[in-house]
XYZ file of C-alpha atoms in Angstrom:
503
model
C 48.131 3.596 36.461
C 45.915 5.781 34.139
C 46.518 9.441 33.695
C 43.783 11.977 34.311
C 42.424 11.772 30.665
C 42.571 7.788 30.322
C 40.519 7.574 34.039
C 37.966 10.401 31.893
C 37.746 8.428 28.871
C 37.363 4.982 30.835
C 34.475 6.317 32.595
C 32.342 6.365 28.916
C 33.896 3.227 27.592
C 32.254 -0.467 27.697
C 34.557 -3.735 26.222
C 33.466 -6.937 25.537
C 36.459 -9.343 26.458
C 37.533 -12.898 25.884
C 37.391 -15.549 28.501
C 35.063 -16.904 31.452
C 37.159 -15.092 33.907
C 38.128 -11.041 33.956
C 42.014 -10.471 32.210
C 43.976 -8.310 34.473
C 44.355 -5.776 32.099
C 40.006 -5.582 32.447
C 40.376 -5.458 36.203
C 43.376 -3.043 36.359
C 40.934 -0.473 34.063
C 37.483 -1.292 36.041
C 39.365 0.243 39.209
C 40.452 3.320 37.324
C 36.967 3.849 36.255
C 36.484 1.935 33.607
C 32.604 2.319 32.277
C 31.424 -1.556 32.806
C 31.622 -4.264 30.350
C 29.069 -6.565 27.938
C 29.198 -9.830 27.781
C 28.933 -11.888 24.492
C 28.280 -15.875 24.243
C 32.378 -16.662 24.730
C 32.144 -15.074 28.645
C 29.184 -17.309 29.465
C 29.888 -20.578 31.651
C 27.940 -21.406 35.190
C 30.355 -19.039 36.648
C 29.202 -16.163 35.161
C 27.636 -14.810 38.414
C 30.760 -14.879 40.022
C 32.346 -13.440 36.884
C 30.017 -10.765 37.630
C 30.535 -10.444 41.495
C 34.564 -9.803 40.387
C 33.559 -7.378 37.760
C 31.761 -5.327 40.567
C 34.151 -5.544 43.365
C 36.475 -4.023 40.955
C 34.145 -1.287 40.357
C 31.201 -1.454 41.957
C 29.362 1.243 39.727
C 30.256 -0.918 36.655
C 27.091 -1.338 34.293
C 27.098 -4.873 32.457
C 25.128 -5.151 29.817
C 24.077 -8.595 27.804
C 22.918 -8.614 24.537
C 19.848 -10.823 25.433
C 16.685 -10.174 23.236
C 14.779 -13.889 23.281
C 14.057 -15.671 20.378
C 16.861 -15.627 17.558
C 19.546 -13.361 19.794
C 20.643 -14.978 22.663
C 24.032 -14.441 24.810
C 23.021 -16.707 27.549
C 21.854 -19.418 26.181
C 24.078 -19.274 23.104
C 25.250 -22.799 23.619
C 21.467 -24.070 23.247
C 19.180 -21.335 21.713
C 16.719 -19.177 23.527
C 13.578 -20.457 25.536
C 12.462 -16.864 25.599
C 9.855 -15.622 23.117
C 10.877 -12.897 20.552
C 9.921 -9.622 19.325
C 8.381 -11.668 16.049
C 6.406 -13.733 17.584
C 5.221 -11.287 20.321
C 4.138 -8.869 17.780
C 2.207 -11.466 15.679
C 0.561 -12.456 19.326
C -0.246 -8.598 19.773
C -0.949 -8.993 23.444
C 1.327 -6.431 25.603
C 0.781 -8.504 29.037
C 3.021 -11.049 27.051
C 5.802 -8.412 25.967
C 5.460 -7.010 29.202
C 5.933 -10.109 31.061
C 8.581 -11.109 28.239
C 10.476 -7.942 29.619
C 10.712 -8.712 33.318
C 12.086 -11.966 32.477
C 14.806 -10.985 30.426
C 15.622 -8.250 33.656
C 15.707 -11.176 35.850
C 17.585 -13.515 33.811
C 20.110 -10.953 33.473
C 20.022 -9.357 37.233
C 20.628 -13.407 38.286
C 24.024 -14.075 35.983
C 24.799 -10.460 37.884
C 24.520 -7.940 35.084
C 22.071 -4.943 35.266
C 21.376 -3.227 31.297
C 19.638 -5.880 28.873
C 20.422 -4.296 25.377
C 16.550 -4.325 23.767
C 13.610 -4.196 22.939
C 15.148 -3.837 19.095
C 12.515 -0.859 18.303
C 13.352 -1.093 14.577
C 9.680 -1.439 12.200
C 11.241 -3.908 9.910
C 9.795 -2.452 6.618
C 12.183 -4.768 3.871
C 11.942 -8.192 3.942
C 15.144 -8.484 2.766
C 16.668 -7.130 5.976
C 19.453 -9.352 6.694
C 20.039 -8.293 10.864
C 16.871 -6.946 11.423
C 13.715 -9.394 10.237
C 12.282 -11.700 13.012
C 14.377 -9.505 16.335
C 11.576 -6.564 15.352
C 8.089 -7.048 16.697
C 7.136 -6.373 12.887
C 6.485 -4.056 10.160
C 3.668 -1.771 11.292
C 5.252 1.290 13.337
C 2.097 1.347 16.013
C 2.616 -2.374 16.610
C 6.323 -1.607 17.181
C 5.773 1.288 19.576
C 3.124 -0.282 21.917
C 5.640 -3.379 22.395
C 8.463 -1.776 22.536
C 7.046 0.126 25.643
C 5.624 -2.948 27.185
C 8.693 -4.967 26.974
C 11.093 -2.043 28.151
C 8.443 -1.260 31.131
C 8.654 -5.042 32.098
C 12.753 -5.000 32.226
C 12.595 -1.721 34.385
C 10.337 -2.775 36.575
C 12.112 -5.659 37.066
C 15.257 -3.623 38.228
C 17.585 -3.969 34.903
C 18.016 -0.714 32.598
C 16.817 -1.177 29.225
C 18.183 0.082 25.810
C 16.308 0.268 22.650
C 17.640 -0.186 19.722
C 18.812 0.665 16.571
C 18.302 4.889 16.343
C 17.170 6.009 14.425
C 15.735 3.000 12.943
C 17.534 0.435 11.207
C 14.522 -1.788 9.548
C 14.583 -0.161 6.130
C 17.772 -1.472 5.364
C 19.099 -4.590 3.013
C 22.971 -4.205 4.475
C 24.008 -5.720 7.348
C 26.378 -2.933 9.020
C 28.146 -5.441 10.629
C 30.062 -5.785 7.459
C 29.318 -2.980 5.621
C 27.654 0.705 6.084
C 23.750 0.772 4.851
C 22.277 3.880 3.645
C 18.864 4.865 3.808
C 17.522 6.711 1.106
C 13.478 7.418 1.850
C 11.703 10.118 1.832
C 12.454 11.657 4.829
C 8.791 12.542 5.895
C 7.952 9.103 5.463
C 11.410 7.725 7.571
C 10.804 10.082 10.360
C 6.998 8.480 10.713
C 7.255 5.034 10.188
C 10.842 4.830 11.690
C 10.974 7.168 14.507
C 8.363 7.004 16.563
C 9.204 3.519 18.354
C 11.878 5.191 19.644
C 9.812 8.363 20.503
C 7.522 6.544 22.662
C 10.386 4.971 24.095
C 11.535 8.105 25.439
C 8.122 9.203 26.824
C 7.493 5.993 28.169
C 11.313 6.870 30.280
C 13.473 4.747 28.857
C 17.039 4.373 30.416
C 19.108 4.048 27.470
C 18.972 4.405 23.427
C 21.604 2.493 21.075
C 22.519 4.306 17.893
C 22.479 2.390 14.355
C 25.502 2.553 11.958
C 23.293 3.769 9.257
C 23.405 6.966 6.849
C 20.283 8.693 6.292
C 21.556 11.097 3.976
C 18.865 14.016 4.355
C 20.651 13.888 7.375
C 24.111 14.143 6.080
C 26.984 11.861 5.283
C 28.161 10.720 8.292
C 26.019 7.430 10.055
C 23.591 7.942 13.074
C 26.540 6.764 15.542
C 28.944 9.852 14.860
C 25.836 12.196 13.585
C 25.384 15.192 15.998
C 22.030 16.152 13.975
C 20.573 13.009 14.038
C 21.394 12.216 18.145
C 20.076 15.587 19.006
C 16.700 14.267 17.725
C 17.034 12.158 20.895
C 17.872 15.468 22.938
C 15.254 17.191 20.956
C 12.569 14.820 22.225
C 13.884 15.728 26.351
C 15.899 12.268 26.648
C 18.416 12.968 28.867
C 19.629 9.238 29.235
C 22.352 6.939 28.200
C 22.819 7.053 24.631
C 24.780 4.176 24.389
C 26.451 2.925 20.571
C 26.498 0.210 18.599
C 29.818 -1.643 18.515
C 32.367 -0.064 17.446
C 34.139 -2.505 16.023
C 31.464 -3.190 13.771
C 33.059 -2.575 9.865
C 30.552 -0.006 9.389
C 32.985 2.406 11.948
C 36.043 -0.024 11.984
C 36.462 0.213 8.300
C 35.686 3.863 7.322
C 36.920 5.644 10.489
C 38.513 3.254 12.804
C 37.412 2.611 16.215
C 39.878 5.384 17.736
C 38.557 7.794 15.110
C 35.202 6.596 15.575
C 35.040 6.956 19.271
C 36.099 10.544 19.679
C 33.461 11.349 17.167
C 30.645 9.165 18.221
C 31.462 11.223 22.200
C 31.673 14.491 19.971
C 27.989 13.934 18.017
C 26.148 13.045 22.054
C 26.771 9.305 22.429
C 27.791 8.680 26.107
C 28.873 5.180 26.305
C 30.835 4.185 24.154
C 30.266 -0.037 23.377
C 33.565 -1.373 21.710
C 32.096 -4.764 20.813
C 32.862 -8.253 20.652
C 36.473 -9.065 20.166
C 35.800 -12.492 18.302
C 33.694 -10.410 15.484
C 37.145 -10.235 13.214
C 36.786 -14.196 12.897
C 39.812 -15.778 12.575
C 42.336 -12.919 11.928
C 41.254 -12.152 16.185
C 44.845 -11.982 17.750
C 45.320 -13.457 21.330
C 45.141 -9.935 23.124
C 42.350 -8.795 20.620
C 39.905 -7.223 23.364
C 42.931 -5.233 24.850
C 43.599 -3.885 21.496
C 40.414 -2.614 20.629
C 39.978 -1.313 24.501
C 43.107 0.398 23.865
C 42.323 2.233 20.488
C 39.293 3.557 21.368
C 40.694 4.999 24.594
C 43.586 6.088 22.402
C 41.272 7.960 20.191
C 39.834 9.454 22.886
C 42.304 10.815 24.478
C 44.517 12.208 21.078
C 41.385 14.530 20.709
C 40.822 15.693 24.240
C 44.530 16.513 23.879
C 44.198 18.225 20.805
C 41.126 20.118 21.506
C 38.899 18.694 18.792
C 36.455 16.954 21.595
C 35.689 19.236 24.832
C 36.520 17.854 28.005
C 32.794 19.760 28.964
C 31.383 16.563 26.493
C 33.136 13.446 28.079
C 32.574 14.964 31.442
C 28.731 15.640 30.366
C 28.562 11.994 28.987
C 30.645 10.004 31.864
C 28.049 12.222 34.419
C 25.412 10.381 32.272
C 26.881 6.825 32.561
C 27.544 7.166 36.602
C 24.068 8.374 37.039
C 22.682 5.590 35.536
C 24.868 3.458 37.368
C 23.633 4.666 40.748
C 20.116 4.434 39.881
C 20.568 0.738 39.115
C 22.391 0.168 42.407
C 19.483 1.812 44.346
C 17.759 -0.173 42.550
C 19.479 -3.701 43.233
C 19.531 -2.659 47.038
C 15.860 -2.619 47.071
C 14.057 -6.633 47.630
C 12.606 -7.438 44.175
C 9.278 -8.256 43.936
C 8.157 -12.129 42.959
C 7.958 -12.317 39.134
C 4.822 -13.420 37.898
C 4.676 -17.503 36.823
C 5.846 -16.963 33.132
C 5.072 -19.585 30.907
C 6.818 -18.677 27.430
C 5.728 -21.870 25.912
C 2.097 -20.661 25.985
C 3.286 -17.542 24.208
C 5.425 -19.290 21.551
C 1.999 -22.178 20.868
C -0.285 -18.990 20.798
C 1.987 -17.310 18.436
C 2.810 -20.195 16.008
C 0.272 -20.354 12.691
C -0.066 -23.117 9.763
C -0.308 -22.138 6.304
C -1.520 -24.203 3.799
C -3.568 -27.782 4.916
C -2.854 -29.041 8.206
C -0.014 -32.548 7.947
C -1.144 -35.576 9.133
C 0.406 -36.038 12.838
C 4.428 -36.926 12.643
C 5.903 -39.820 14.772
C 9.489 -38.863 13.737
C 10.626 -35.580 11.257
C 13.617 -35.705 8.979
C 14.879 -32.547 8.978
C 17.076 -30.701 6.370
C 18.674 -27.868 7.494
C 18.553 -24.988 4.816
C 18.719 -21.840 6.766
C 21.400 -19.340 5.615
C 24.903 -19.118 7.290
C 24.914 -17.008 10.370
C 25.849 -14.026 10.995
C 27.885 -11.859 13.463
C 24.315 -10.292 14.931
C 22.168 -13.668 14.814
C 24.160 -17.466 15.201
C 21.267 -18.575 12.700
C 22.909 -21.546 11.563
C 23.225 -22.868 14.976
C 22.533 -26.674 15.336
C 20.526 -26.643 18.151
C 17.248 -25.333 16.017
C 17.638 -28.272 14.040
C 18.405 -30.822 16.985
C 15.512 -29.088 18.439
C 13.262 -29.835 15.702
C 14.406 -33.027 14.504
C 14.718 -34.971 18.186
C 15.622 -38.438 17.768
C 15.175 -38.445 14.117
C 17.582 -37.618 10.764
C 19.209 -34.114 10.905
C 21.153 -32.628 7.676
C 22.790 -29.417 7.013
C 22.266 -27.930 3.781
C 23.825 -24.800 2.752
C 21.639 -23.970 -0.773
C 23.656 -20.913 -1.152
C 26.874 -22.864 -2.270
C 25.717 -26.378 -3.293
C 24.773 -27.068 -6.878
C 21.172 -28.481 -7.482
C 22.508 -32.251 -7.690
C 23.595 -32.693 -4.654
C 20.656 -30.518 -2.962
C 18.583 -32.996 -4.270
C 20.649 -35.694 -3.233
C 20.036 -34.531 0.036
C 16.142 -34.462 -0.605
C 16.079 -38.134 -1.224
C 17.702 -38.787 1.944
C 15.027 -36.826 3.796
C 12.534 -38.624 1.997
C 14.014 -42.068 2.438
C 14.519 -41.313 6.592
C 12.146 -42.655 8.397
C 9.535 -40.185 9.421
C 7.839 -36.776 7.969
C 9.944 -34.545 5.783
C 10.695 -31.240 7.356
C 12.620 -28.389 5.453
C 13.766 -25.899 7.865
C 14.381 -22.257 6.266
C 14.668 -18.684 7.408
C 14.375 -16.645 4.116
C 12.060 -18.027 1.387
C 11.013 -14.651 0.166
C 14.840 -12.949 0.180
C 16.207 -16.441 -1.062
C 14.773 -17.819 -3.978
C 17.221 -20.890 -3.313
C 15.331 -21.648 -0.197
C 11.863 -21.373 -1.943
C 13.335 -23.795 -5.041
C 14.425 -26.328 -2.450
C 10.635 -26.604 -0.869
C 9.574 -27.268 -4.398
C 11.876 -29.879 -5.218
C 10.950 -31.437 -2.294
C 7.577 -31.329 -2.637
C 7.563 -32.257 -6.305
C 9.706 -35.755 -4.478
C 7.251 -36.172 -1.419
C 3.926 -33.864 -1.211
C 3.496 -35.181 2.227
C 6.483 -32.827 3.492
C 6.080 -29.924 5.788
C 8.235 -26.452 6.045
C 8.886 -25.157 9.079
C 9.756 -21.414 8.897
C 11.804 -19.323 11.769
C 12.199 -16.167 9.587
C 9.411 -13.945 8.545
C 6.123 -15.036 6.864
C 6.366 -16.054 3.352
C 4.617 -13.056 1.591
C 3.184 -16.085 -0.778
C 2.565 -18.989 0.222
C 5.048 -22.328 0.020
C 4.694 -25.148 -2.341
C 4.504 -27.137 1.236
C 2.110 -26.580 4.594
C 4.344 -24.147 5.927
C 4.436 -24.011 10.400
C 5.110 -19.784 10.778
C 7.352 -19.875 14.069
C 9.174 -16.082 13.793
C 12.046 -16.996 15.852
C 15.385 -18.999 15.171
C 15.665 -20.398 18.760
C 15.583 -23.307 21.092
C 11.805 -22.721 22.207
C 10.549 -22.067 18.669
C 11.673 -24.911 17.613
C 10.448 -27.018 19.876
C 6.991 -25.482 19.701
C 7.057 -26.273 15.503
C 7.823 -30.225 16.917
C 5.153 -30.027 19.048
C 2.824 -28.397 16.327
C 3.827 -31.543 14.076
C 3.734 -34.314 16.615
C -0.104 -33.780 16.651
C 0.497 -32.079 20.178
C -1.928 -28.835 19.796
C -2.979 -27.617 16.996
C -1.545 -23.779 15.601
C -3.906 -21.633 14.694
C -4.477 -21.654 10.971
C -4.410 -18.452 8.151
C -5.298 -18.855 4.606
C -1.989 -16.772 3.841
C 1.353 -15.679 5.287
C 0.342 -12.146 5.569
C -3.164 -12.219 7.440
């Protein structure tokens, strides 16, 4: 049984958790108030609605949240890639019925597995290329663009009875660090931050957003400490009337778990305005995860939290202000969930993903069979990029290899080359960053030096000059974008053509 502070600090708290059913321990805490949960690709099986039902019959104000964006960042279909569009590829389409419509599919995705807060639209203008968790999950690089689909996509999840966060405050596109692993620092002029980076999240907030996620990034005009556990940057959000759910990035990210540890960095994130409190994914460590790993990080952010009430250093007035926040929310979204949904429009995201798809360079001759090689970088904690199934996807019935260019020497790169070339079929080399890779952009020319009649098909962003190859622009690292580059080579429609990657 909880003491009075533990049931306060549980009601601003939200674990992820291992398994496809709810621990004890997560059940014993959901009835003494515990916040909600989130659920990452390890909870997901065909009994996550009933997962779900348990979760809410435990507490039935619990909010559960899924990290479900479409295109490259997918929780729910993380065993076979997204067949949702994503921000990339909406933004290069430019038409806001199709973020819009986007939006209230992701809501009812999510409301049908049982969960009720979708963590996006990711609001951050993606302004360097080099951006390693950022890139293609931003509708792009021009801060209008950004707004107007950020607002269309949140307005379609709301309407469609889910709460919606954007994400990263303040804006975490200018940066070449991935603060999964490390802590980025911004260091523009802040005029020009607040302008290009800010105002996504500004129109947000007038458009009535339900929830903001802060970014693990230092701005230093804005002092030392990142946005998360920043009191002057989250009163910008305050500043601008919000009076919503700001909810944080994990906390178990190394950008907090490393510099102030998640205890630390929970009692400060709930003294700087954040209100819920998102602990993370307990399988983020990798292999040094323990057994009991989720309980472990529940328990030292709680821990955390309750040293400094008891010490005085964070107000009771703040956790009470920012659990009030958390429970409203919650009963709006139950209101809401009582109410009869109306029919979603027909949504057809293959016409989005063919409409948003583009061909640089002279058009291939039709493929009967592709021979795919595989050199996308290694994933990361935010985006599974590596997975297989965007290669299976692409490649079908034909020859699939995985090449990793970062670690293997030339030789046997272009070993792998002439296996490509020998396969039956068109030559397909699949990459992600040609521009922040030069490795990828070496392999294309080898290749093409070897067979000129190869194609590149590219799921990052647009080549800022063009390939040595005809390059198929998809902007998204998923099941459907895949597919759609197959179809594009198969001779089944033909993608609109540009003379270069950038117009």
């Amino acid at each position: 049984m909880t003491d009075d502070l533990e049931r306060l600090a549980n009601g601003v708290l939200w674990p992820g958790f291992f398994g496809t059913e709810a621990p004890d321990w997560l059940l014993d805490e959901l009835r003494d108030g515990l916040a909600g949960v989130v659920y990452f690709g390890q909870n997901v099986s065909e009994g996550l609605p009933a997962l779900s039902a348990q979760i809410l019959d435990a507490n039935p104000a619990a909010l559960i949240g899924v990290d479900e964006e479409g295109g490259s960042v997918t929780r729910l279909e993380s065993a076979t890639g997204s067949t949702l569009p994503g921000a990339a590829q909406l933004g290069t389409l430019d038409d806001l019925v199709a973020s819009e419509r986007t939006g209230a599919e992701l809501a009812r995705r999510v409301r049908a597995v049982g969960a009720n807060v979708v963590l996006g639209p990711v609001a951050d203008v993606n302004t360097d290329p080099r951006n390693p968790v950022i890139g293609v999950r931003s509708f792009g690089s021009d801060t209008e663009l950004v707004s107007r689909h950020a607002v269309a996509m949140l307005d379609g999840i709301q309407d469609g009875g889910a709460a919606a966060c954007v994400k990263h405050f303040p804006g975490h596109g200018d940066t070449h660090v991935d603060s999964h692993h490390a802590l980025p620092e911004i260091t523009l002029d802040l005029d020009e931050y607040e302008r290009a980076h800010l105002e996504p999240f500004r129109a947000a907030v007038e458009a009535g957003v339900d929830a903001v996620m802060t970014a693990h990034i230092v701005v230093p005009a804005w002092g030392e400490a990142p946005a998360t556990l920043n009191p002057r940057v989250l009163g910008i959000l305050r500043g601008w009337g919000f009076d919503g759910v700001i909810i944080t990035d994990a906390l178990d990210m190394a950008a907090i778990r490393e510099t102030v540890g998640l205890g630390g960095g929970a009692a400060r994130a709930l003294a700087a305005g954040a209100d819920l409190l998102c602990i993370g994914n307990p399988t983020n460590p990798g292999e040094a995860a323990l057994p009991d790993q989720d309980l472990r990080d529940f328990r030292a952010a709680r821990d955390g939290i309750v040293a400094a009430l008891r010490d005085g250093s964070l107000p009771r007035e703040r956790v009470e202000e920012a659990a009030g926040r958390v429970a409203a929310l919650a009963a709006t979204l139950r209101a809401q969930a009582a109410r009869e949904q109306d029919e979603a429009d027909v949504f057809d995201a293959g016409d989005i993903a063919r409409r948003a798809v583009a061909l640089v360079g002279e058009a291939p001759e039709s493929a009967e069979t592709l021979a795919v090689i595989d050199a996308r970088r290694r994933s990361t904690l935010a985006v599974d990029s590596a997975s297989s199934y965007v290669a299976s996807a692409l490649a079908g019935d034909g020859v699939r290899v995985r090449l990793d260019v970062a670690s293997r020497p030339v030789p046997e790169q272009d070993d792998v080359i002439a296996e490509a070339v020998a396969a039956p079929g068109t030559t397909v080399v699949l990459v992600d960053r040609p521009d922040a890779e030069p490795a990828q952009r070496a392999l294309v020319e080898r290749t093409a030096a070897r067979d000129p009649h190869a194609v590149v098909v590219n799921v990052g962003l647009p080549a800022r000059t063009p390939l040595a190859l005809p390059t198929v622009e998809v902007g998204a690292a998923s099941r459907l974008g895949a597919q759609t580059a197959r179809e594009a080579l198969l001779g089944r429609f033909t993608p609109r053509q540009r003379s270069t990657t950038t117009g």
